[in-house]
PDB file of C-alpha atoms in Angstrom:
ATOM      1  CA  UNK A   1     116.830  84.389  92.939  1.00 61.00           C
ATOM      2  CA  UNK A   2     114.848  83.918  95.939  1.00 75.00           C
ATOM      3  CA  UNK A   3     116.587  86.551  98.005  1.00 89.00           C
ATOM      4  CA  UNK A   4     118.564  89.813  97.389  1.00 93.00           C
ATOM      5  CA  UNK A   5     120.888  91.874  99.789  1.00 94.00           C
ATOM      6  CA  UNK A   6     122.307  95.236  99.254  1.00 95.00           C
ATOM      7  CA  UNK A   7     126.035  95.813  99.726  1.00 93.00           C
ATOM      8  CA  UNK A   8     126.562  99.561  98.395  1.00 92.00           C
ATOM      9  CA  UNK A   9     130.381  99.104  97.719  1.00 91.00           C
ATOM     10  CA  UNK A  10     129.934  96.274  95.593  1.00 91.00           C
ATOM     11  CA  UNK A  11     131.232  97.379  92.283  1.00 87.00           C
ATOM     12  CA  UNK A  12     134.645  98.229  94.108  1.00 83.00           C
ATOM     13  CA  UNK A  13     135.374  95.117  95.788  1.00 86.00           C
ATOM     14  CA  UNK A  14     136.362  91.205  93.606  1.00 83.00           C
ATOM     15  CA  UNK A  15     133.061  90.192  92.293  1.00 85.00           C
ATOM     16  CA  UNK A  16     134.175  87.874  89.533  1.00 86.00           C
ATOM     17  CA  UNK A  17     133.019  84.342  89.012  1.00 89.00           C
ATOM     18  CA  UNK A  18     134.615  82.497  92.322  1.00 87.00           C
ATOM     19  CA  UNK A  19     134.889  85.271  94.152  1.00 93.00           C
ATOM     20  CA  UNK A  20     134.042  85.314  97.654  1.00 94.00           C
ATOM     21  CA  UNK A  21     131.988  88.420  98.392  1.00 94.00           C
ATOM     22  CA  UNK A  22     131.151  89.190 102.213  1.00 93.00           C
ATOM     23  CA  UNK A  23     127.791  90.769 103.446  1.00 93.00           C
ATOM     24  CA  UNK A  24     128.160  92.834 106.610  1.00 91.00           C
ATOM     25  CA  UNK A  25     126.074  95.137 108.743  1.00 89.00           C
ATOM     26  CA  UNK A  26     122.073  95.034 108.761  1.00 89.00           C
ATOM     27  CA  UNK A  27     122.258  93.244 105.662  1.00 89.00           C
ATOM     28  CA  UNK A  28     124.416  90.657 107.582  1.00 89.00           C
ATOM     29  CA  UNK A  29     122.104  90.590 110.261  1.00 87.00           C
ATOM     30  CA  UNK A  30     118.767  90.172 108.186  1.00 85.00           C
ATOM     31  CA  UNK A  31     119.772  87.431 105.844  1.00 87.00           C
ATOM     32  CA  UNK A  32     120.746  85.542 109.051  1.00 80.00           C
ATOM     33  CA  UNK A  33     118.024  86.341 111.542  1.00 82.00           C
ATOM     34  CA  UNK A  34     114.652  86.722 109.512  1.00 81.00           C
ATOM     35  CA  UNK A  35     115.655  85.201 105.849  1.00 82.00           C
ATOM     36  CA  UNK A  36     117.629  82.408 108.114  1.00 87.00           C
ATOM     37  CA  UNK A  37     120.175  81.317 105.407  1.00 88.00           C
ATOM     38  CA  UNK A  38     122.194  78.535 106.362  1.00 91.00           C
ATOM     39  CA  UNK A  39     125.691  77.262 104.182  1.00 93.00           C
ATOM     40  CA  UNK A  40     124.681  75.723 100.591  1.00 93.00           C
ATOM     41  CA  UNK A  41     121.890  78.276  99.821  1.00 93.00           C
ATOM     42  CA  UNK A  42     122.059  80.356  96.774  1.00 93.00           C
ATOM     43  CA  UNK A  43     120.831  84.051  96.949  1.00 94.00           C
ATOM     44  CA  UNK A  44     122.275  87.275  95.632  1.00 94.00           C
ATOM     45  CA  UNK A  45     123.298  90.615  96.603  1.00 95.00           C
ATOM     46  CA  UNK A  46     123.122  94.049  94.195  1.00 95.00           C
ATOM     47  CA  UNK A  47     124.413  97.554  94.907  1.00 95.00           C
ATOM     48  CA  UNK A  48     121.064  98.925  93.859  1.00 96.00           C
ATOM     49  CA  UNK A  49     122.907 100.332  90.734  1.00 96.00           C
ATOM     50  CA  UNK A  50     122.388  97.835  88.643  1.00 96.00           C
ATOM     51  CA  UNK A  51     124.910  95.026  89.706  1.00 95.00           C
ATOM     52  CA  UNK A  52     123.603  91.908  91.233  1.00 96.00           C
ATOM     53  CA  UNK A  53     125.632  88.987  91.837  1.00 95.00           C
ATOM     54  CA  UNK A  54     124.416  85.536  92.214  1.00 95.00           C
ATOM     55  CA  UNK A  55     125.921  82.467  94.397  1.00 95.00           C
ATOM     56  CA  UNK A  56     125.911  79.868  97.129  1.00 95.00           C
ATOM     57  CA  UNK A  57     126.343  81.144 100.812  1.00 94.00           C
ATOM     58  CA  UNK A  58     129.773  79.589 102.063  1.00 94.00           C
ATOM     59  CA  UNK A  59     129.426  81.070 105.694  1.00 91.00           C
ATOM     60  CA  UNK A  60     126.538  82.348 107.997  1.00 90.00           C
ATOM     61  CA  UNK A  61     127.123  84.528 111.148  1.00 87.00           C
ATOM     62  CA  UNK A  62     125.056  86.909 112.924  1.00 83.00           C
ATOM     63  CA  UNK A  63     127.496  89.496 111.389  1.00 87.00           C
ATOM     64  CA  UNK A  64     128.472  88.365 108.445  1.00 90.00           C
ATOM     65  CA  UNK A  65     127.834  86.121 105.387  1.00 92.00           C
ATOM     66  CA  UNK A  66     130.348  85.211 102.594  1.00 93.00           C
ATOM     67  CA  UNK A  67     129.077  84.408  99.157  1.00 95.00           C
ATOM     68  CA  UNK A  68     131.086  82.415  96.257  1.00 95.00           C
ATOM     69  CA  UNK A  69     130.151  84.066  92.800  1.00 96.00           C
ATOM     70  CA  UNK A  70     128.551  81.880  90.338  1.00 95.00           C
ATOM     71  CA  UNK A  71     126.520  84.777  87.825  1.00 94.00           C
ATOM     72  CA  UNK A  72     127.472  88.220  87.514  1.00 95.00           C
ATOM     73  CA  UNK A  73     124.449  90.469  86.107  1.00 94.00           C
ATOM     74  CA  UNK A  74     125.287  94.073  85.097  1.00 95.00           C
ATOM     75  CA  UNK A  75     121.616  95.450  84.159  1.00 96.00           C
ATOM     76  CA  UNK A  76     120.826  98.496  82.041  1.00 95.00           C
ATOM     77  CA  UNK A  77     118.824 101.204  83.769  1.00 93.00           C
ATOM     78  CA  UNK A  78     115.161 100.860  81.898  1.00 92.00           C
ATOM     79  CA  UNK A  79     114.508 103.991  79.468  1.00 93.00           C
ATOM     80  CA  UNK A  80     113.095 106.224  79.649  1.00 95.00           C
ATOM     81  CA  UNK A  81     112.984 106.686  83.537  1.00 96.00           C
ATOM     82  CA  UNK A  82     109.779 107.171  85.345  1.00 98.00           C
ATOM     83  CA  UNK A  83     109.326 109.145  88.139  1.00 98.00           C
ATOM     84  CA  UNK A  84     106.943 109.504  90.648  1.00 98.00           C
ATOM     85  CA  UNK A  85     105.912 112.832  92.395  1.00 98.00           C
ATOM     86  CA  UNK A  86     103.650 111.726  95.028  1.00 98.00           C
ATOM     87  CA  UNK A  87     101.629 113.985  97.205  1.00 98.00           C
ATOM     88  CA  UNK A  88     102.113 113.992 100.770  1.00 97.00           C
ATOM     89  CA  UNK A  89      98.876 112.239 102.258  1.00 95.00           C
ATOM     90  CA  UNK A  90      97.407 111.437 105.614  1.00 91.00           C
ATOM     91  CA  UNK A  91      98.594 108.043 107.201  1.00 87.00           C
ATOM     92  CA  UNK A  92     100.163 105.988 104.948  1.00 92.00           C
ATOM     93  CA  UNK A  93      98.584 106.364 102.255  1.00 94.00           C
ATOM     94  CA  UNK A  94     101.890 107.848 100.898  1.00 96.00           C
ATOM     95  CA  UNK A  95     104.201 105.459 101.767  1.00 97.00           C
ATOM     96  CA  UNK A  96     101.994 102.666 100.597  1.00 97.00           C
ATOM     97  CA  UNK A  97     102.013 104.465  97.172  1.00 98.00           C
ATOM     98  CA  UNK A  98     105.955 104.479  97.282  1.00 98.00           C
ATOM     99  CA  UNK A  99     106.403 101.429  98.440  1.00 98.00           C
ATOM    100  CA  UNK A 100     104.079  99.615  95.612  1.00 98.00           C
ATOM    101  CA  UNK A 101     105.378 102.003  92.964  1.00 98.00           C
ATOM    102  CA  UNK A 102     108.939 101.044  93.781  1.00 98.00           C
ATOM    103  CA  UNK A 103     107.850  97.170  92.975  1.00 97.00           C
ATOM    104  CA  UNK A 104     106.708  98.325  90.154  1.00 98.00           C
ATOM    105  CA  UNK A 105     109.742  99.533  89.062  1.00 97.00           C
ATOM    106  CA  UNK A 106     109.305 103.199  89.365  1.00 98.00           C
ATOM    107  CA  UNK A 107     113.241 104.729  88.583  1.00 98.00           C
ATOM    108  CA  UNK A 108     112.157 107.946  91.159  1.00 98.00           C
ATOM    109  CA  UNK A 109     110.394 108.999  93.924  1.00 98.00           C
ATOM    110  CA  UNK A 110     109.858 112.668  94.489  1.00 98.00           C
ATOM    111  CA  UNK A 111     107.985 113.850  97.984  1.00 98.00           C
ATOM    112  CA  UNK A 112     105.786 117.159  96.870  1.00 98.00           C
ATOM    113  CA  UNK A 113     103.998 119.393  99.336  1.00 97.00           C
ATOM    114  CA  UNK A 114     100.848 119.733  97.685  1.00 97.00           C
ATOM    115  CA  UNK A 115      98.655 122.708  99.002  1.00 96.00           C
ATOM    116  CA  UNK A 116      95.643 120.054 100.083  1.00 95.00           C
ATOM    117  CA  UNK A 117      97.928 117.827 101.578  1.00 94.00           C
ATOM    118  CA  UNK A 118      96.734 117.586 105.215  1.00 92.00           C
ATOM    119  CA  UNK A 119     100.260 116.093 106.391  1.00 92.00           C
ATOM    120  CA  UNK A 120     102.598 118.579 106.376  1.00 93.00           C
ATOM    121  CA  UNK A 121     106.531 118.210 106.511  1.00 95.00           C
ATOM    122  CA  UNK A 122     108.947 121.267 107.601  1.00 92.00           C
ATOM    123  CA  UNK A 123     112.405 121.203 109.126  1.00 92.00           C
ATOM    124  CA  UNK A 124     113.468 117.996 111.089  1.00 94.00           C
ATOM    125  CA  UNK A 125     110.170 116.617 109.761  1.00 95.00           C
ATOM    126  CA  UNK A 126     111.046 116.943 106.040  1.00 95.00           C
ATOM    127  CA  UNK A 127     114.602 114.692 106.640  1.00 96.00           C
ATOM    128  CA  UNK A 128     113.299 112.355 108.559  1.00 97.00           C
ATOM    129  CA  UNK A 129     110.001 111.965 106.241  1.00 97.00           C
ATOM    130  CA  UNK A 130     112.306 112.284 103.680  1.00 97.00           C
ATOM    131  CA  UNK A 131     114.569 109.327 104.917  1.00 97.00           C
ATOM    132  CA  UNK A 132     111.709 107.312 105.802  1.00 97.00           C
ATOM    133  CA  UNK A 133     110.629 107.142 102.363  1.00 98.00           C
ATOM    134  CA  UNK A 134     114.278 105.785 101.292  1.00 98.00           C
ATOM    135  CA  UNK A 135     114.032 103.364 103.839  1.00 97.00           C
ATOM    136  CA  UNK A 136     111.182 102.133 102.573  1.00 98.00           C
ATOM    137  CA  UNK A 137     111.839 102.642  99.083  1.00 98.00           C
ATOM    138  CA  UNK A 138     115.330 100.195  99.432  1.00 96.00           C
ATOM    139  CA  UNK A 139     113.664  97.410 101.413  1.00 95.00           C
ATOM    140  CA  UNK A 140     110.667  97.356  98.339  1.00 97.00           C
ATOM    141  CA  UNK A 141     113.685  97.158  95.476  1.00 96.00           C
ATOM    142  CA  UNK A 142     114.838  94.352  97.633  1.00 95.00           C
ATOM    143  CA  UNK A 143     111.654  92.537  98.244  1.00 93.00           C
ATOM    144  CA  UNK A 144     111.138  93.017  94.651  1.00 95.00           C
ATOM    145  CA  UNK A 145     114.755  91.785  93.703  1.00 94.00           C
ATOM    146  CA  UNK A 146     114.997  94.856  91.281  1.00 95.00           C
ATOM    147  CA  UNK A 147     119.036  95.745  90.512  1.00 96.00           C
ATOM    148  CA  UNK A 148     118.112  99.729  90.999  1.00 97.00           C
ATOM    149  CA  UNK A 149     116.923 101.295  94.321  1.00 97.00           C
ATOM    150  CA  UNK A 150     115.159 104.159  93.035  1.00 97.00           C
ATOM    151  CA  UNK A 151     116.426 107.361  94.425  1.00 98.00           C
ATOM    152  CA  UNK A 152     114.000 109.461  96.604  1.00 98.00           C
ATOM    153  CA  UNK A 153     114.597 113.329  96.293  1.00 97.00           C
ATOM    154  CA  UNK A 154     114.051 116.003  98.745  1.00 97.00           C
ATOM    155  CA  UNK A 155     110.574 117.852  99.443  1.00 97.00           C
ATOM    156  CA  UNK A 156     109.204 120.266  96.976  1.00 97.00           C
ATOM    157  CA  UNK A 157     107.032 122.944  96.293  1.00 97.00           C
ATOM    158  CA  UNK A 158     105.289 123.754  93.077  1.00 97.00           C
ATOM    159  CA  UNK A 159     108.057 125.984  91.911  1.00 97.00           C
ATOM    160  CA  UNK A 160     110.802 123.779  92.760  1.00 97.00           C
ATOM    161  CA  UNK A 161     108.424 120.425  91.200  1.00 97.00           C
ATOM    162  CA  UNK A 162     108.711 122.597  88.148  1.00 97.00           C
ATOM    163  CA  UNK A 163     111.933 123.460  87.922  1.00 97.00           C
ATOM    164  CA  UNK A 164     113.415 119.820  88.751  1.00 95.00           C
ATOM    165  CA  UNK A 165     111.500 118.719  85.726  1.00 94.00           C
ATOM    166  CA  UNK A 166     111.982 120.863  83.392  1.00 93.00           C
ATOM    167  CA  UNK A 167     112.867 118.922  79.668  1.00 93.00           C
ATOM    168  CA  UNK A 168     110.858 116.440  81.351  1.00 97.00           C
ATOM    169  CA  UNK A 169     106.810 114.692  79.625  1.00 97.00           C
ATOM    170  CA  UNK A 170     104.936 115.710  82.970  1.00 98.00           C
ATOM    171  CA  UNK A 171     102.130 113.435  83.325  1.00 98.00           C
ATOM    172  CA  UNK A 172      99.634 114.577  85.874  1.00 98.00           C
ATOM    173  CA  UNK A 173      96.766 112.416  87.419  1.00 98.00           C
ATOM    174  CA  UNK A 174      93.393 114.202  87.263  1.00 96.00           C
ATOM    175  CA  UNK A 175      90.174 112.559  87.721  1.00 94.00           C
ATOM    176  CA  UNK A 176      88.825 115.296  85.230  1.00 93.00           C
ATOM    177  CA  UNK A 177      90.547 115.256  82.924  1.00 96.00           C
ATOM    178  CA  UNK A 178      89.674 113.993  79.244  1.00 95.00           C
ATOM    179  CA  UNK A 179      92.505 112.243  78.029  1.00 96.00           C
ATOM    180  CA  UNK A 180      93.430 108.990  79.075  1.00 96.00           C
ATOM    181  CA  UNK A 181      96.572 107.654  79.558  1.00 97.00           C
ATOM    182  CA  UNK A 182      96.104 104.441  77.656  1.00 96.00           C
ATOM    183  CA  UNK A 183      95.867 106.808  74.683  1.00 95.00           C
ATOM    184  CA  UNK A 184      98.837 108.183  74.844  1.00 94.00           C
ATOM    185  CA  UNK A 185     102.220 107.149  72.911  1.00 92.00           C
ATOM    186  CA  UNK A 186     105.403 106.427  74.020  1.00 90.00           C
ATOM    187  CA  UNK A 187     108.919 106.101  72.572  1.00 76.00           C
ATOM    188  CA  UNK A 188     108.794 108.542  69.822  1.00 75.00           C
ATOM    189  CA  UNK A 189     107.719 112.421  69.634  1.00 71.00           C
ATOM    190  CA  UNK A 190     105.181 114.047  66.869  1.00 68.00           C
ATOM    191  CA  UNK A 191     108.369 114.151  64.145  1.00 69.00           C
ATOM    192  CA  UNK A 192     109.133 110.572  64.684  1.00 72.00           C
ATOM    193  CA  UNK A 193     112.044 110.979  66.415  1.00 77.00           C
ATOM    194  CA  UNK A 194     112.908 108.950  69.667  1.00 80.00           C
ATOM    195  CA  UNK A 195     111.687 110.367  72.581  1.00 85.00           C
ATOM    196  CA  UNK A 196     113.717 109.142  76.168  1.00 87.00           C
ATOM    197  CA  UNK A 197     112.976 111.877  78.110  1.00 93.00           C
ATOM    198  CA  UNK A 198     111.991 110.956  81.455  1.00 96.00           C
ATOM    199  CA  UNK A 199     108.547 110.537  82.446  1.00 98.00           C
ATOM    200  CA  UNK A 200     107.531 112.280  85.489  1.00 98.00           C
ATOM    201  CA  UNK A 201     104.000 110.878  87.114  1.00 98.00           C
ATOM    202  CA  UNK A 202     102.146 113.737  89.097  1.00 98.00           C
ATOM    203  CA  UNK A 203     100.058 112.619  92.055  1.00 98.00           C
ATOM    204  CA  UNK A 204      97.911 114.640  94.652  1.00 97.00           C
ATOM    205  CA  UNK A 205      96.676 114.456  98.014  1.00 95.00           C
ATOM    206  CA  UNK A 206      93.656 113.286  98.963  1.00 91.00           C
ATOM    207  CA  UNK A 207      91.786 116.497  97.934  1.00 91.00           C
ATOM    208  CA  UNK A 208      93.416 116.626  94.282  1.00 95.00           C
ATOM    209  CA  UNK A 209      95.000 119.132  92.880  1.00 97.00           C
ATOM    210  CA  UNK A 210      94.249 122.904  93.138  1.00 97.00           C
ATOM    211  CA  UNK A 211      92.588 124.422  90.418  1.00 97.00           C
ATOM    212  CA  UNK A 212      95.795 126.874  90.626  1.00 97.00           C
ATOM    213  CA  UNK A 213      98.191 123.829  90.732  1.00 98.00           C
ATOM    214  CA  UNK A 214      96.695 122.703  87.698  1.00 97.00           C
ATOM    215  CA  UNK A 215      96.643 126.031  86.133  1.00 97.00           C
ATOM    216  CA  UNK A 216     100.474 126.043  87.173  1.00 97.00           C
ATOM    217  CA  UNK A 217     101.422 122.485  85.532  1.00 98.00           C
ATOM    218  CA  UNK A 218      99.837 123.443  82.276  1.00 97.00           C
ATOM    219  CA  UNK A 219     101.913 126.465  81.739  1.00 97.00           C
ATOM    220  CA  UNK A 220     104.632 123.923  82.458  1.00 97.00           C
ATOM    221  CA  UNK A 221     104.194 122.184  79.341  1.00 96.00           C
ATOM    222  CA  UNK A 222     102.333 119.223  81.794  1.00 97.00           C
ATOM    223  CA  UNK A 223      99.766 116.387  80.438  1.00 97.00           C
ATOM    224  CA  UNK A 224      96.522 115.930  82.710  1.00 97.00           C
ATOM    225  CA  UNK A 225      95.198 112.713  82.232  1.00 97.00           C
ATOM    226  CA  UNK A 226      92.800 110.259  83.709  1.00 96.00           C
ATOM    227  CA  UNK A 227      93.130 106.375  83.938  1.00 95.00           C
ATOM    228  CA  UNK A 228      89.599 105.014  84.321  1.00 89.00           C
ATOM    229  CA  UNK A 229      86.335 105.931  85.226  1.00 90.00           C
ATOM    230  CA  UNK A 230      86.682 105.294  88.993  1.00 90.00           C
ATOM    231  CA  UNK A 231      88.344 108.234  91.042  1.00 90.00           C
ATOM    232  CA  UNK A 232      91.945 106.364  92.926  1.00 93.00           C
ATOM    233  CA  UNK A 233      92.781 107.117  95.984  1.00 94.00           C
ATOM    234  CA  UNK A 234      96.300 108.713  96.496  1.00 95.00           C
ATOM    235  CA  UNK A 235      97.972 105.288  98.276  1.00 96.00           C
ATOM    236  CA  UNK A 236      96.378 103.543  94.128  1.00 97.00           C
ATOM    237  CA  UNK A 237      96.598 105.772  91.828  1.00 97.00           C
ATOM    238  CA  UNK A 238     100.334 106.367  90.647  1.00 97.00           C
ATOM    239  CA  UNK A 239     100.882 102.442  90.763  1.00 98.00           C
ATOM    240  CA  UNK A 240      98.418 101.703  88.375  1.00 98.00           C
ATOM    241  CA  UNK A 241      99.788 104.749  86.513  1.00 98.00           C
ATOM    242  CA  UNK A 242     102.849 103.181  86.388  1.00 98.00           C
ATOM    243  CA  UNK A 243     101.424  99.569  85.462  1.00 98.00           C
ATOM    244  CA  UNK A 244      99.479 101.220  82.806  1.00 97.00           C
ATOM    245  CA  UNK A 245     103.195 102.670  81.694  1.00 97.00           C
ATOM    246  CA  UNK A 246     104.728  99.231  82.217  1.00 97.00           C
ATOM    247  CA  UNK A 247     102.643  97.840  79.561  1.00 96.00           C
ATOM    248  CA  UNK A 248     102.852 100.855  77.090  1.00 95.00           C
ATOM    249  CA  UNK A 249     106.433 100.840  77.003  1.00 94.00           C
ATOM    250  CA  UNK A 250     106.826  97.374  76.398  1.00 93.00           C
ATOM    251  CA  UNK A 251     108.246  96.524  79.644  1.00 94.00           C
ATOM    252  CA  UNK A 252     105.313  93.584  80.838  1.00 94.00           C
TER     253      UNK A 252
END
C-alpha cells in the first residue's frame, strides 16, 4: 500500500473481494487533489478499526472515488495497548509528540493538564485542543497506513489521570529516576502469569513533573523510569518510550 483513506462506515457497507467501495467527502477530495490518483492505481481505504481494504481505483472525481476490492485485511488490535498521557506543552511540542507517537503505533492518546504546563486549556479551549489532537492523530494513522486511529480522550487532571487508569502498569517518564525502562519486562507478571493490561506512558511538560505529582503517581501503584542518560524534551520523549516498548514487546 502506498496510500490509505479513511471511510468510517466501512464495515457496514459490501466490502468483499469485487466489490466496488466508494470514497466520499474530504477523503474524496484528498486522494484526488493532493495524492492525485488517476483510474488503474491501487491504494486502500480502512475504518481506523482495524479493516483495511485493498484495490485498484475504477473512478476519480473531485467528490468521489470508487474502488474494486482485491484484499480484505481484518487486523487484530496489538496487545497489550499503549497509551500515551502527554503533557500539555508550549508550541507544538505536544502535538509533535502525538503526532510521532501515533506512527509509532501508540493505541491512545490522553491530553493531561500537568501543573507546569505553561499552555493551559479550559472551556472552548479544551474541545477544540482536544479535537485538534484527533485531527492530527487520524491524518498520522493514515500517513502511517496503520488499520487503528488511536482514540484521543478528553483533558485531565491528576485525579481524573488516576482514576481513568486504574488496573492499568503506569509508566511514568522521569529523568531521575533509577530504573530504566529497558529493564523492565513485559508480557507476564511476578507469578508468571500473562500480563495484557494496558500500558499507560506518563509524560510532562517542559518543567517535569511536580514533586507532588510524583508523590501522587506512586501512591497510584505508578513506575518512574528513565530511558537514557540525556534529559528528552516533551515533543521526544514518549516516542522513544514507545520505540523502546515496540522492541520489548516484540512488535519491531
Amino acid at each position: 500500500m502506498s496510500s490509505l483513506f479513511l471511510l468510517d462506515e466501512l464495515s457496514v457497507v459490501p466490502h468483499e473481494l469485487g466489490d466496488v467501495v466508494t470514497l466520499g467527502g474530504d477523503e474524496a477530495k484528498h486522494a484526488a487533489t493532493v495524492n492525485r490518483m488517476r483510474v488503474g492505481e491501487h491504494t486502500a481505504i480502512g475504518d481506523g478499526r482495524g479493516l483495511i481494504v485493498e484495490g485498484v481505483v475504477v473512478r476519480a472525481e473531485a467528490k468521489e472515488l470508487d474502488l474494486a476490492v482485491e484484499r480484505v485485511h481484518e487486523h487484530p488490535e496489538p496487545s497489550p495497548r499503549i497509551v500515551l498521557v502527554q503533557a500539555l506543552a508550549k508550541g507544538d511540542r505536544d502535538e509533535l509528540a502525538v503526532q510521532t507517537a501515533t506512527e509509532l503505533g501508540v493505541s491512545g492518546v490522553v491530553p493531561w493538564q500537568a501543573e507546569r504546563s505553561v499552555s493551559r486549556w479550559a472551556g472552548p479551549k479544551a474541545v477544540k485542543g482536544v479535537e485538534r489532537w484527533r485531527s492530527i492523530v487520524r491524518e498520522a494513522a493514515k500517513q502511517s497506513i496503520r488499520p487503528f486511529v488511536p482514540p484521543v480522550g478528553d483533558l485531565v487532571d491528576l485525579p481524573e489521570l488516576i482514576a481513568e487508569t486504574d488496573g492499568c502498569r503506569m509508566l511514568v517518564l522521569e529523568p531521575s529516576a533509577t530504573t530504566r525502562l529497558t529493564s523492565l519486562t513485559f508480557g507476564t507478571t511476578a507469578a508468571g502469569d500473562a500480563d495484557e493490561r494496558s500500558i499507560v506512558l506518563v509524560v510532562g511538560p517542559e518543567g517535569g513533573i511536580s514533586p507532588r505529582e510524583l508523590e501522587k503517581l506512586d501512591e497510584a501503584g505508578a513506575e518512574t523510569v528513565r530511558l537514557g542518560d540525556e534529559v528528552l524534551r516533551t515533543s521526544s520523549a514518549g516516542p522513544a518510550a514507545i520505540a523502546v516498548l515496540n522492541v520489548a514487546l516484540g512488535r519491531w
